[in-house]
Short mmCIF file of C-alpha atoms and ligand atoms in Angstrom, two decimals:
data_model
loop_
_atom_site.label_atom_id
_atom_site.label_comp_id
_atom_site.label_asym_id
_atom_site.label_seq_id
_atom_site.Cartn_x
_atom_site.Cartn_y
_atom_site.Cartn_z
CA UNK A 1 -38.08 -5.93 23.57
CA UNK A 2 -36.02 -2.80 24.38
CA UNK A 3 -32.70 -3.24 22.03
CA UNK A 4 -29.34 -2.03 24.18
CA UNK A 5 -26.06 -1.91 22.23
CA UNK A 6 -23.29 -4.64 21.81
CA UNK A 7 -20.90 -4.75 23.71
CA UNK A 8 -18.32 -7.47 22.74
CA UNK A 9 -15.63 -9.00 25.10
CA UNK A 10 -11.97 -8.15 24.79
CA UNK A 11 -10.56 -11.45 23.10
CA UNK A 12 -7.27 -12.47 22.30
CA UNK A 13 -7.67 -13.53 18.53
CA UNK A 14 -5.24 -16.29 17.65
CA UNK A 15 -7.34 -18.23 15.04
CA UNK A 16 -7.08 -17.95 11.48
CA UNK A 17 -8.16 -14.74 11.11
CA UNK A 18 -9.70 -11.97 11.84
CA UNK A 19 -6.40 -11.25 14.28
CA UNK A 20 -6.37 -8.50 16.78
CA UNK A 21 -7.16 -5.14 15.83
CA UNK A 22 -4.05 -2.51 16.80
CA UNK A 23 -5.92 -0.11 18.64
CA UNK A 24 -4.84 2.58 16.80
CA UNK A 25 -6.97 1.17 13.55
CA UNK A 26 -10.06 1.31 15.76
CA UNK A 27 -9.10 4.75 16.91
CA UNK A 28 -8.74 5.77 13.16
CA UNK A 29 -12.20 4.05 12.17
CA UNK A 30 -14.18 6.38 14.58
CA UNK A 31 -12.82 9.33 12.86
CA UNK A 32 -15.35 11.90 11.49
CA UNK A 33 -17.09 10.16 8.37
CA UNK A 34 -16.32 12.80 5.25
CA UNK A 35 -17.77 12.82 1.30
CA UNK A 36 -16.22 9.80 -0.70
CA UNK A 37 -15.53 12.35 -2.99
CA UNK A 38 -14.39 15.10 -0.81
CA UNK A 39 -11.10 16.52 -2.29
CA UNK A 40 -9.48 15.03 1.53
CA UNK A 41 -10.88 11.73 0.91
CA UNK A 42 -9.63 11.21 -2.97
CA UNK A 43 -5.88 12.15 -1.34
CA UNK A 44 -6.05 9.26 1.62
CA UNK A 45 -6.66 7.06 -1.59
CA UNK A 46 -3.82 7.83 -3.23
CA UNK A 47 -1.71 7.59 0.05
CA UNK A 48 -3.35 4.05 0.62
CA UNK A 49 -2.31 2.92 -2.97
CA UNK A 50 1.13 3.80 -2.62
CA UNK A 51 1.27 2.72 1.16
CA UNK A 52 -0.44 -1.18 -0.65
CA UNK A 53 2.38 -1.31 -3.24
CA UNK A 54 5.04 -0.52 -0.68
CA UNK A 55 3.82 -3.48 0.98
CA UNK A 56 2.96 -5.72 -2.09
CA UNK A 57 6.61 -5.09 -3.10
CA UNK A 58 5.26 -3.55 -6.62
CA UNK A 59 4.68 -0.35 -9.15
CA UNK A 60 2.06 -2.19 -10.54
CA UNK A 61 -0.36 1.00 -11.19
CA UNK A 62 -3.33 -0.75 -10.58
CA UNK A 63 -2.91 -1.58 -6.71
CA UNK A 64 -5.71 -1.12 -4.87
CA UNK A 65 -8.36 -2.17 -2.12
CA UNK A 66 -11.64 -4.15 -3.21
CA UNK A 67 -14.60 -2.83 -0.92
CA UNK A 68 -15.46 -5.96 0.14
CA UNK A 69 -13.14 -8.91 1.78
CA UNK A 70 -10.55 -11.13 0.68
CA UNK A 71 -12.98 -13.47 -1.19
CA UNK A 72 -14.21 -10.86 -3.07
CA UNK A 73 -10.73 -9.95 -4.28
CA UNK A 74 -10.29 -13.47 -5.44
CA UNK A 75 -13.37 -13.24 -7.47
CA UNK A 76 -12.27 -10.11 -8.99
CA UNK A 77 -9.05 -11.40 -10.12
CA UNK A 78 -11.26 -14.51 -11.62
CA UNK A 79 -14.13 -12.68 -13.09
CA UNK A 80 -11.69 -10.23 -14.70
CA UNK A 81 -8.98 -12.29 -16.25
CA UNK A 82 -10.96 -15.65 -17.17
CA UNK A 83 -13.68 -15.91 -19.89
CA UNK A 84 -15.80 -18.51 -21.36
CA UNK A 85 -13.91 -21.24 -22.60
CA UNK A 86 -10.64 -20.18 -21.15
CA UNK A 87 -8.42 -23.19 -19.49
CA UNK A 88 -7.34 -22.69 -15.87
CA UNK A 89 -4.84 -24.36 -14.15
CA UNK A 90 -5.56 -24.56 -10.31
CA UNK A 91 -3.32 -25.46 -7.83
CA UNK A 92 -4.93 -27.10 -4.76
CA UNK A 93 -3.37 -28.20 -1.35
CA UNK A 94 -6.02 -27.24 1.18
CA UNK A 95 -9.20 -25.16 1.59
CA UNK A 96 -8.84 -22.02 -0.72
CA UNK A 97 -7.90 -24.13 -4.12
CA UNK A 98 -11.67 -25.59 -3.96
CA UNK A 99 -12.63 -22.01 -3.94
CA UNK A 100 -10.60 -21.08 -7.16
CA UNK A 101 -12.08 -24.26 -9.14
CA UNK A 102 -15.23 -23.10 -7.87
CA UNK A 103 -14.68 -19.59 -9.49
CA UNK A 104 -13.16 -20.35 -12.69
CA UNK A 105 -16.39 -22.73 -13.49
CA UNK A 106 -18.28 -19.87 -12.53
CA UNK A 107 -16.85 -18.11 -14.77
CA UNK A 108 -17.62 -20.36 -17.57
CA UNK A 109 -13.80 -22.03 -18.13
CA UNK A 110 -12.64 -24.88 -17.39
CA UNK A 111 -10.71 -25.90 -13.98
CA UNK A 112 -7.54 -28.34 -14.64
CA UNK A 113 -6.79 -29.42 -10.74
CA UNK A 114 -3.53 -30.41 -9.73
CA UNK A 115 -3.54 -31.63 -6.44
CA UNK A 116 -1.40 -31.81 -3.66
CA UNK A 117 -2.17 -32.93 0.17
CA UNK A 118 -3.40 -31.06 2.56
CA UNK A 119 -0.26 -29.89 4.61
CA UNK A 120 2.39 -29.91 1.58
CA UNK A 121 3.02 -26.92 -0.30
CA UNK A 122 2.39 -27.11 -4.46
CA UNK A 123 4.87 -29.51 -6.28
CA UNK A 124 6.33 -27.33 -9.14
CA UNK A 125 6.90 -30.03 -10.94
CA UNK A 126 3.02 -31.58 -11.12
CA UNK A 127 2.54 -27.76 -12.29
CA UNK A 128 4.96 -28.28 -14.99
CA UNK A 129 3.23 -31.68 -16.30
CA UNK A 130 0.04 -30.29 -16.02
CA UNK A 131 0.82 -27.15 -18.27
CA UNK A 132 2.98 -29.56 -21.12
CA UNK A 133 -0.56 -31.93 -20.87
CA UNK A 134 -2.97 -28.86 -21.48
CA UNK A 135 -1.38 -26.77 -24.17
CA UNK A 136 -4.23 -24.64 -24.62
CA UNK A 137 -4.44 -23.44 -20.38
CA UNK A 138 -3.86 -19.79 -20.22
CA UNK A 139 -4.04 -19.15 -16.65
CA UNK A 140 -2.29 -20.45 -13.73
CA UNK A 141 -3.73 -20.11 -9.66
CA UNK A 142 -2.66 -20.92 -6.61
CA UNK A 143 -2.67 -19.96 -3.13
CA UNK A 144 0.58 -18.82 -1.13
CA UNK A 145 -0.20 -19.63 1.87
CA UNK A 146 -2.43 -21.88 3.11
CA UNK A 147 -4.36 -21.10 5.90
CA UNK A 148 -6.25 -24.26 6.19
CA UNK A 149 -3.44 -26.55 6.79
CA UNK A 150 -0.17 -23.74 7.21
CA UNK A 151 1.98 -24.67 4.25
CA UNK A 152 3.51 -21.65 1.89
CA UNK A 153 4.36 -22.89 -1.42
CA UNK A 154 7.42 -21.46 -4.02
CA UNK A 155 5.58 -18.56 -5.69
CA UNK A 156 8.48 -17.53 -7.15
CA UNK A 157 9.06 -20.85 -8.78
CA UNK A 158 5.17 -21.31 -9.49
CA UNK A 159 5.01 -18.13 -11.19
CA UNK A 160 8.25 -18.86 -13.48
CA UNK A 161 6.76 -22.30 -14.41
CA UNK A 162 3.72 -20.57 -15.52
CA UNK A 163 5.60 -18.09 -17.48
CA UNK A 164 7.55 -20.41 -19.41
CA UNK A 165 3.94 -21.84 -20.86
CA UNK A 166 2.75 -18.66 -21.62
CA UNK A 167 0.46 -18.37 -18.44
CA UNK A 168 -1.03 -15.60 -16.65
CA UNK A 169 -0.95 -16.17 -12.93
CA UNK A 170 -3.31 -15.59 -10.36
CA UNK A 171 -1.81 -15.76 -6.63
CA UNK A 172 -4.09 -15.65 -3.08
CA UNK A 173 -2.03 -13.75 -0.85
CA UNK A 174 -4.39 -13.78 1.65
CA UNK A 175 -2.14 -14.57 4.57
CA UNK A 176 1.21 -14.34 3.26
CA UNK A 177 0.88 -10.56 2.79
CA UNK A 178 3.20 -9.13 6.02
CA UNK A 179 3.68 -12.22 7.51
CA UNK A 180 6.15 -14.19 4.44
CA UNK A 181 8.39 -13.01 2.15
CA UNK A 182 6.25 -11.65 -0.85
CA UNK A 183 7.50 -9.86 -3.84
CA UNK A 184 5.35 -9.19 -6.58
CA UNK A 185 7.21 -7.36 -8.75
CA UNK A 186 10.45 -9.48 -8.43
CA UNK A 187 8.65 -12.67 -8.74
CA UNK A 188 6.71 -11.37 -11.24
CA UNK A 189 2.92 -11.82 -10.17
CA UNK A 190 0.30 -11.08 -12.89
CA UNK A 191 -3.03 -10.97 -10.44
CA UNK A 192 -2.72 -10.99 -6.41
CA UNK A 193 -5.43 -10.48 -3.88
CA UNK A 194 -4.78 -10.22 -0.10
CA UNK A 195 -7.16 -9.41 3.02
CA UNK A 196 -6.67 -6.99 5.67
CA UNK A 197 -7.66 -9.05 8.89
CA UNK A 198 -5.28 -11.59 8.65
CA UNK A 199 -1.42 -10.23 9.08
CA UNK A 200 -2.54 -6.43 8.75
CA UNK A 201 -4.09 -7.09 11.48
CA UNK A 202 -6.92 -4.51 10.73
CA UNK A 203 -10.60 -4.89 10.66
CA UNK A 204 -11.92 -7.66 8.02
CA UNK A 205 -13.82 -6.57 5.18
CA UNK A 206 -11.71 -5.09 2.21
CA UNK A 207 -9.21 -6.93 0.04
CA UNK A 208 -5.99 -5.15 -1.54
CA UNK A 209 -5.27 -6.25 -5.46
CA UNK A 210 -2.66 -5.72 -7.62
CA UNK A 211 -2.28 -6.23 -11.69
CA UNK A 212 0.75 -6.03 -13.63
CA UNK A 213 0.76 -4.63 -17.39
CA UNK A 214 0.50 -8.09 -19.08
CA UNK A 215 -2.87 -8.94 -16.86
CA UNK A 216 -4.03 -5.70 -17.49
CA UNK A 217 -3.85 -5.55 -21.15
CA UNK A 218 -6.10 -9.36 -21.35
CA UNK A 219 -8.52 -7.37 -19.14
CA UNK A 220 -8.78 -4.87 -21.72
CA UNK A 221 -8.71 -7.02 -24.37
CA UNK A 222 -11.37 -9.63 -23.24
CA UNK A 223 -14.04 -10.77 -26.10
CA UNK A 224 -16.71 -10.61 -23.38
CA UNK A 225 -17.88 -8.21 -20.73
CA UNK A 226 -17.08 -9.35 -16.96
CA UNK A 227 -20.20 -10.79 -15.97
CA UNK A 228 -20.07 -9.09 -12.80
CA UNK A 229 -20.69 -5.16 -12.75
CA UNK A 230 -19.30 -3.92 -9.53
CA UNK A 231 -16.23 -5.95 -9.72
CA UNK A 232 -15.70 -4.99 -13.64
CA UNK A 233 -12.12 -3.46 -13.42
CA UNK A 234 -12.73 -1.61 -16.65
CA UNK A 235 -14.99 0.38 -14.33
CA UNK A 236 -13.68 0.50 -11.05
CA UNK A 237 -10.52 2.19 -12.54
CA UNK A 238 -12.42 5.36 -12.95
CA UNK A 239 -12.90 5.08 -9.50
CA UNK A 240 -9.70 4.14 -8.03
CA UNK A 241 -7.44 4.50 -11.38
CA UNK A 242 -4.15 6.50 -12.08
CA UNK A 243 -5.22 10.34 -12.96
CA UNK A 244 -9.07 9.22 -13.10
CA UNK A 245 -11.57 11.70 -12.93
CA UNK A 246 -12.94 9.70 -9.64
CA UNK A 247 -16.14 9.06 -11.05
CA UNK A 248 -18.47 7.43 -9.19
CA UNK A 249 -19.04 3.75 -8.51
CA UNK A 250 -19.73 3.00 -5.62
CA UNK A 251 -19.49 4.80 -2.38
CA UNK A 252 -16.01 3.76 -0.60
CA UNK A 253 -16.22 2.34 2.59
CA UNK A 254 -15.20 5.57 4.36
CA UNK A 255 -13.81 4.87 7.72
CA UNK A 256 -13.02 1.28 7.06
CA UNK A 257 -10.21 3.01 4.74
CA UNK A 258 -9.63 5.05 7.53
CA UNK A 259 -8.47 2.26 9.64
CA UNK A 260 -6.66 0.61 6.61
CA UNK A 261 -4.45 3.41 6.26
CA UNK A 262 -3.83 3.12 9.39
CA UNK A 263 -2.57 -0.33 9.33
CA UNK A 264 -0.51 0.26 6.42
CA UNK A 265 1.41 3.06 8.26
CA UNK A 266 1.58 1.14 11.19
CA UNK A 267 3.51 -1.80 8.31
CA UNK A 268 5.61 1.11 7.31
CA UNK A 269 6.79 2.48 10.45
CA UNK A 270 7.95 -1.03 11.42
CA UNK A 271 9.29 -2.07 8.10
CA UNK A 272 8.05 -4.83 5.63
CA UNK A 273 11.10 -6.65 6.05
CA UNK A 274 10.77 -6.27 10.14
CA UNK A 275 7.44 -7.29 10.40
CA UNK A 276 8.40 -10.76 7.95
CA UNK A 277 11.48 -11.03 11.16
CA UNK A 278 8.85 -10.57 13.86
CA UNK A 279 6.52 -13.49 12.47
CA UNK A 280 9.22 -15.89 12.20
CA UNK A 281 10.91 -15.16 15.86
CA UNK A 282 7.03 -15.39 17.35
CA UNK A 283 6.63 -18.78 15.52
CA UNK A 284 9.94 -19.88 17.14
CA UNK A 285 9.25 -19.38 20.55
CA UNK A 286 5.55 -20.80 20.05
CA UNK A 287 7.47 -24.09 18.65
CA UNK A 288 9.79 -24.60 21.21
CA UNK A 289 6.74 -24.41 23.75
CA UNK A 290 4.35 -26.52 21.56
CA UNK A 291 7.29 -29.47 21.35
CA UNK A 292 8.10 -28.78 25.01
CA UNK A 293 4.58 -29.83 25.75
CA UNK A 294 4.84 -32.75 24.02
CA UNK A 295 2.88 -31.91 21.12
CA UNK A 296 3.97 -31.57 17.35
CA UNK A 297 2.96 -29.78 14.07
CA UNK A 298 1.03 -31.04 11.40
CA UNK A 299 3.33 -29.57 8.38
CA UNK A 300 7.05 -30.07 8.48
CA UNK A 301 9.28 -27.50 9.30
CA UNK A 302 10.41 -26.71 5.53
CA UNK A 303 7.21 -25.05 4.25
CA UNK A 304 5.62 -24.42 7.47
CA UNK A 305 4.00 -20.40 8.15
CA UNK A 306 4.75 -18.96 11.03
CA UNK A 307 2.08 -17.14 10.98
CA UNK A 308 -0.42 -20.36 10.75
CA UNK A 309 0.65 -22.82 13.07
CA UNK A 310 -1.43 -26.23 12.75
CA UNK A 311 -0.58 -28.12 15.64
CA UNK A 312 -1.63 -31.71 16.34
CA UNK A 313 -4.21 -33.10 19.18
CA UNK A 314 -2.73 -34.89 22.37
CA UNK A 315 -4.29 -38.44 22.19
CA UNK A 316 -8.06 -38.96 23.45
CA UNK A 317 -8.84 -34.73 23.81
CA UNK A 318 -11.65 -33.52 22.44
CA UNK A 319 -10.46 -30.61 20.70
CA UNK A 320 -13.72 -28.32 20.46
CA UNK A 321 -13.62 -28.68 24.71
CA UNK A 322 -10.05 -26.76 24.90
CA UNK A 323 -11.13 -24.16 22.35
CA UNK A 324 -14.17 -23.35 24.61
CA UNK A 325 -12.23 -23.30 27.85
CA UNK A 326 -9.84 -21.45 26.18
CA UNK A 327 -12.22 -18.74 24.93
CA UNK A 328 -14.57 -18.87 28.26
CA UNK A 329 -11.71 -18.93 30.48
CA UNK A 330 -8.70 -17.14 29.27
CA UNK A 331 -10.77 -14.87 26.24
CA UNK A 332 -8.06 -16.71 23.57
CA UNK A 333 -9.66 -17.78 20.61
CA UNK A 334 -7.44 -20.03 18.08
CA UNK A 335 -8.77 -22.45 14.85
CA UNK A 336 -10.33 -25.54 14.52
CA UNK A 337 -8.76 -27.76 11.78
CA UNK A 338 -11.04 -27.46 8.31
CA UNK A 339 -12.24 -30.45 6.41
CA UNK A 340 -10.45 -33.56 6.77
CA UNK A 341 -8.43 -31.78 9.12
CA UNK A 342 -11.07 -31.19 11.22
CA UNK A 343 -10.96 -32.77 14.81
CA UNK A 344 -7.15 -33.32 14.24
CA UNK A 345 -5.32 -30.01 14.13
CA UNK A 346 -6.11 -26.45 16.07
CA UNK A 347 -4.95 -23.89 13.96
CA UNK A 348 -3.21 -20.99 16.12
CA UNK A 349 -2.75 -17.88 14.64
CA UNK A 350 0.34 -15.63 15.24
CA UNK A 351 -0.78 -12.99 12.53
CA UNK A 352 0.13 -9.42 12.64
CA UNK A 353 -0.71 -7.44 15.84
CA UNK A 354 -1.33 -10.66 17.51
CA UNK A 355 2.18 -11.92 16.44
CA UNK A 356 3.77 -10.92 20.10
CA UNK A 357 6.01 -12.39 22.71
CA UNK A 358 3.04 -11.60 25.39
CA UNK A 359 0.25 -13.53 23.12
CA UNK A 360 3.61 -16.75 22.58
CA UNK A 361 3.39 -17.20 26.45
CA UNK A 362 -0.43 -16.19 27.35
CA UNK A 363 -1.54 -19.13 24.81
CA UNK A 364 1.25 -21.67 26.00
CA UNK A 365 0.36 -21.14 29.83
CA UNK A 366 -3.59 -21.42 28.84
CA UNK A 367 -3.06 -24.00 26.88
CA UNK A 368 -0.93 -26.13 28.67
CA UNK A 369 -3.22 -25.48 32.03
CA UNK A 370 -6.53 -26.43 30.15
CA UNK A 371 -4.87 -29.45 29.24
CA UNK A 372 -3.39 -30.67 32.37
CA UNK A 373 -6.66 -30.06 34.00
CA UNK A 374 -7.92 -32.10 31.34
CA UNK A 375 -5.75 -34.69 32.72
CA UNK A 376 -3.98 -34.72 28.97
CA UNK A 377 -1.29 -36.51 28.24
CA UNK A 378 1.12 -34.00 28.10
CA UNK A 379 4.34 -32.71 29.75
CA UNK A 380 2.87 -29.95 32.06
CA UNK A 381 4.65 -26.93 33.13
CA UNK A 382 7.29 -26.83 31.04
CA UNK A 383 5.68 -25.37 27.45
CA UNK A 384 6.38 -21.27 29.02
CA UNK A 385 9.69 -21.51 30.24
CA UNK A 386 10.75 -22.97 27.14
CA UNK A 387 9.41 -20.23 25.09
CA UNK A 388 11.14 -17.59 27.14
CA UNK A 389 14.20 -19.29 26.31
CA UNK A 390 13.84 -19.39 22.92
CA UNK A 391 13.33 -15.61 22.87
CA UNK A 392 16.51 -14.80 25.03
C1 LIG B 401 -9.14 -15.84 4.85
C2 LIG B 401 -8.75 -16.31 3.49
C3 LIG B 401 -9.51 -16.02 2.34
C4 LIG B 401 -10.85 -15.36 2.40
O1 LIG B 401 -10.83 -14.09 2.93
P1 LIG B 401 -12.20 -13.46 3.51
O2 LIG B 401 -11.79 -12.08 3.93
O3 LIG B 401 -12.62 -14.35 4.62
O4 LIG B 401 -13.19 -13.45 2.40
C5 LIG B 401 -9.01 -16.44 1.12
N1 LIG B 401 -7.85 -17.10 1.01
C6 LIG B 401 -7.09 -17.40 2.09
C7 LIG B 401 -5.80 -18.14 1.91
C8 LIG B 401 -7.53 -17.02 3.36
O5 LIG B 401 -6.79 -17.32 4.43
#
């Protein structure tokens, strides 16, 4: 067999994640690969930590990008702050809270769960009676926002709960970072890990983390060594660390940083604050179309991300049909619901790049035609119009 190269399809992504790709990131990724060490190189890293705690809102020295994606920067802020024996409370309302359990018993601790439904955000006060019951926890996590079900929860007010019970906290900022209102510094955030394909809207694949003072000094005071050697922050500060000698770890993924630079300056030029505007005036117009249709949202309009939209099924449509003709037809991708959501919600995506008036009214038209043809039950026609009037 004679192998030819891939050529993928222009899609629209409006999923979950990865979102599009601003062409100018895959301009900067084809860039000429130079030395990780290369006196050039070590200066983009400095620019990309200060662009990354511009955006995380923070000082914190220790902001930078994991080589690897966002689960890999949750496992970095597990393996690094948790030891054996160690209590950790986790706060679960969806997908990503299974994965934090999952981690701290890796890490040889023990997981208290408090547990919310899928589609609410945390309750602070379950946090609270769960911290007064377990005396001994020294760690709180929990997710921001939700991509499994689109619910953000009070990190603010998580974080200050924690606090008061002498807690550490550990926040996934997967897709909040960009899209919500996220201050680390203000809110006071010990650990944070984000990803880069969700409202950054870059290529997936590395995951920006940030540590305050009070997480880094239990790293370096830790009884054990982190069990896992490449994500060992002890080490990977001579890499990436204030004034370090950049020693080497491991060789940076060149041009991927390339293109995350890029996206951060592309975040910069439009303003953190902007960008936060932009998501919530998308996820406006994308409502008023959705209702106009006839069809609702599965998380109520208190807690719900605009950059996550889970939107319930018209009765008797088999949900896995639309997303095909969708993708086959009209090159749109959006989610499938996860777990017991799945079958019940699609999960459209208005992150970063893709969080545009032209990608509001391409999805509402596609979707509203694959469903009439579907003979849906539906109110056909009217989902665009109603969109363009919510952004006039
Ligand atoms: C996407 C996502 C992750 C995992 O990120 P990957 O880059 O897929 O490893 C973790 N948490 C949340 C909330 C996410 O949305």
């Amino acid at each position: 067999m004679t192998a030819t190269s891939f050529h993928p399809p222009q899609r629209i992504l409006m999923g979950p994640g990865p979102s599009d790709v601003n062409p100018r990131v895959l301009e900067a990724l084809s860039r000429p690969t130079i030395g990780h060490l290369d006196p050039m190189f070590v200066a983009l890293m400095d620019d990309v930590k200060s662009l990354l705690q511009d955006s995380f809102l923070t000082k914190n020295k220790l902001t930078m990008p994991i080589s690897a994606p966002g689960s890999a920067g949750m496992e970095t802020c597990f393996v690094n702050l948790v030891e054996p024996g160690d209590t950790v409370v986790v706060c679960q309302n969806g997908v990503f809270g299974a994965r934090m359990k999952e981690n701290v018993e890796r890490c040889g601790a023990t997981a208290v769960m408090v547990q919310d439904d899928w589609g609410k955000p945390v309750d602070p006060n379950k946090l609270e009676e769960a911290l007064k019951a377990n005396p001994d926890a020294s760690i709180v996590a929990f997710v921001h926002a939700e991509t499994s079900t689109g619910a953000i929860s009070d990190a603010e007010a998580l974080v200050k709960i924690a606090h008061d019970h002498d807690c550490l906290t550990i926040v996934d900022a997967v897709t909040s970072l960009a899209g919500s209102e996220l201050r680390v510094d203000d809110w006071n955030i010990d650990a944070i890990y984000s990803g880069t394909q969700k409202c950054l809207s870059c290529t997936p694949g590395i995951s920006p983390v940030s540590f305050s003072e009070a997480a880094i000094e239990k790293i370096q005071n830790r009884k054990t060594t982190v069990q896992s050697w490449f994500m060992d922050l002890n080490l990977v500060m001579g890499y990436w660390g204030e004034g370090a000698q950049r020693s080497y770890h491991h060789t940076a993924p060149i041009n991927a940083l390339y293109g995350f630079h890029e996206s951060l300056v592309i975040l910069q030029e439009e303003g953190l604050e902007n960008s936060w505007a932009r998501h919530a005036v998308n996820h406006e117009a994308l409502k008023a179309g959705i209702e106009a249709m006839g069809l609702g949202f599965f998380v109520d309009e208190a807690y719900r991300l605009p950059q996550l939209n889970a939107v319930t099924l018209p009765e008797g449509i088999d949900e896995a049909a639309v997303r095909s003709e969708l993708l086959n037809r009209y090159n749109l991708e959006i989610g499938a619901g996860l777990g017991p959501m799945a079958g019940k919600i699609w999960r459209i995506g208005l992150m970063g790049h893709a969080s545009s008036q032209q990608n509001v009214l391409t999805c509402l038209g596609a979707l509203d035609s694959v469903l009439t043809n579907m003979n849906a039950k539906i109110d056909s026609g009217k989902a665009v119009s109603a969109a363009m009037a919510a952004f006039s």
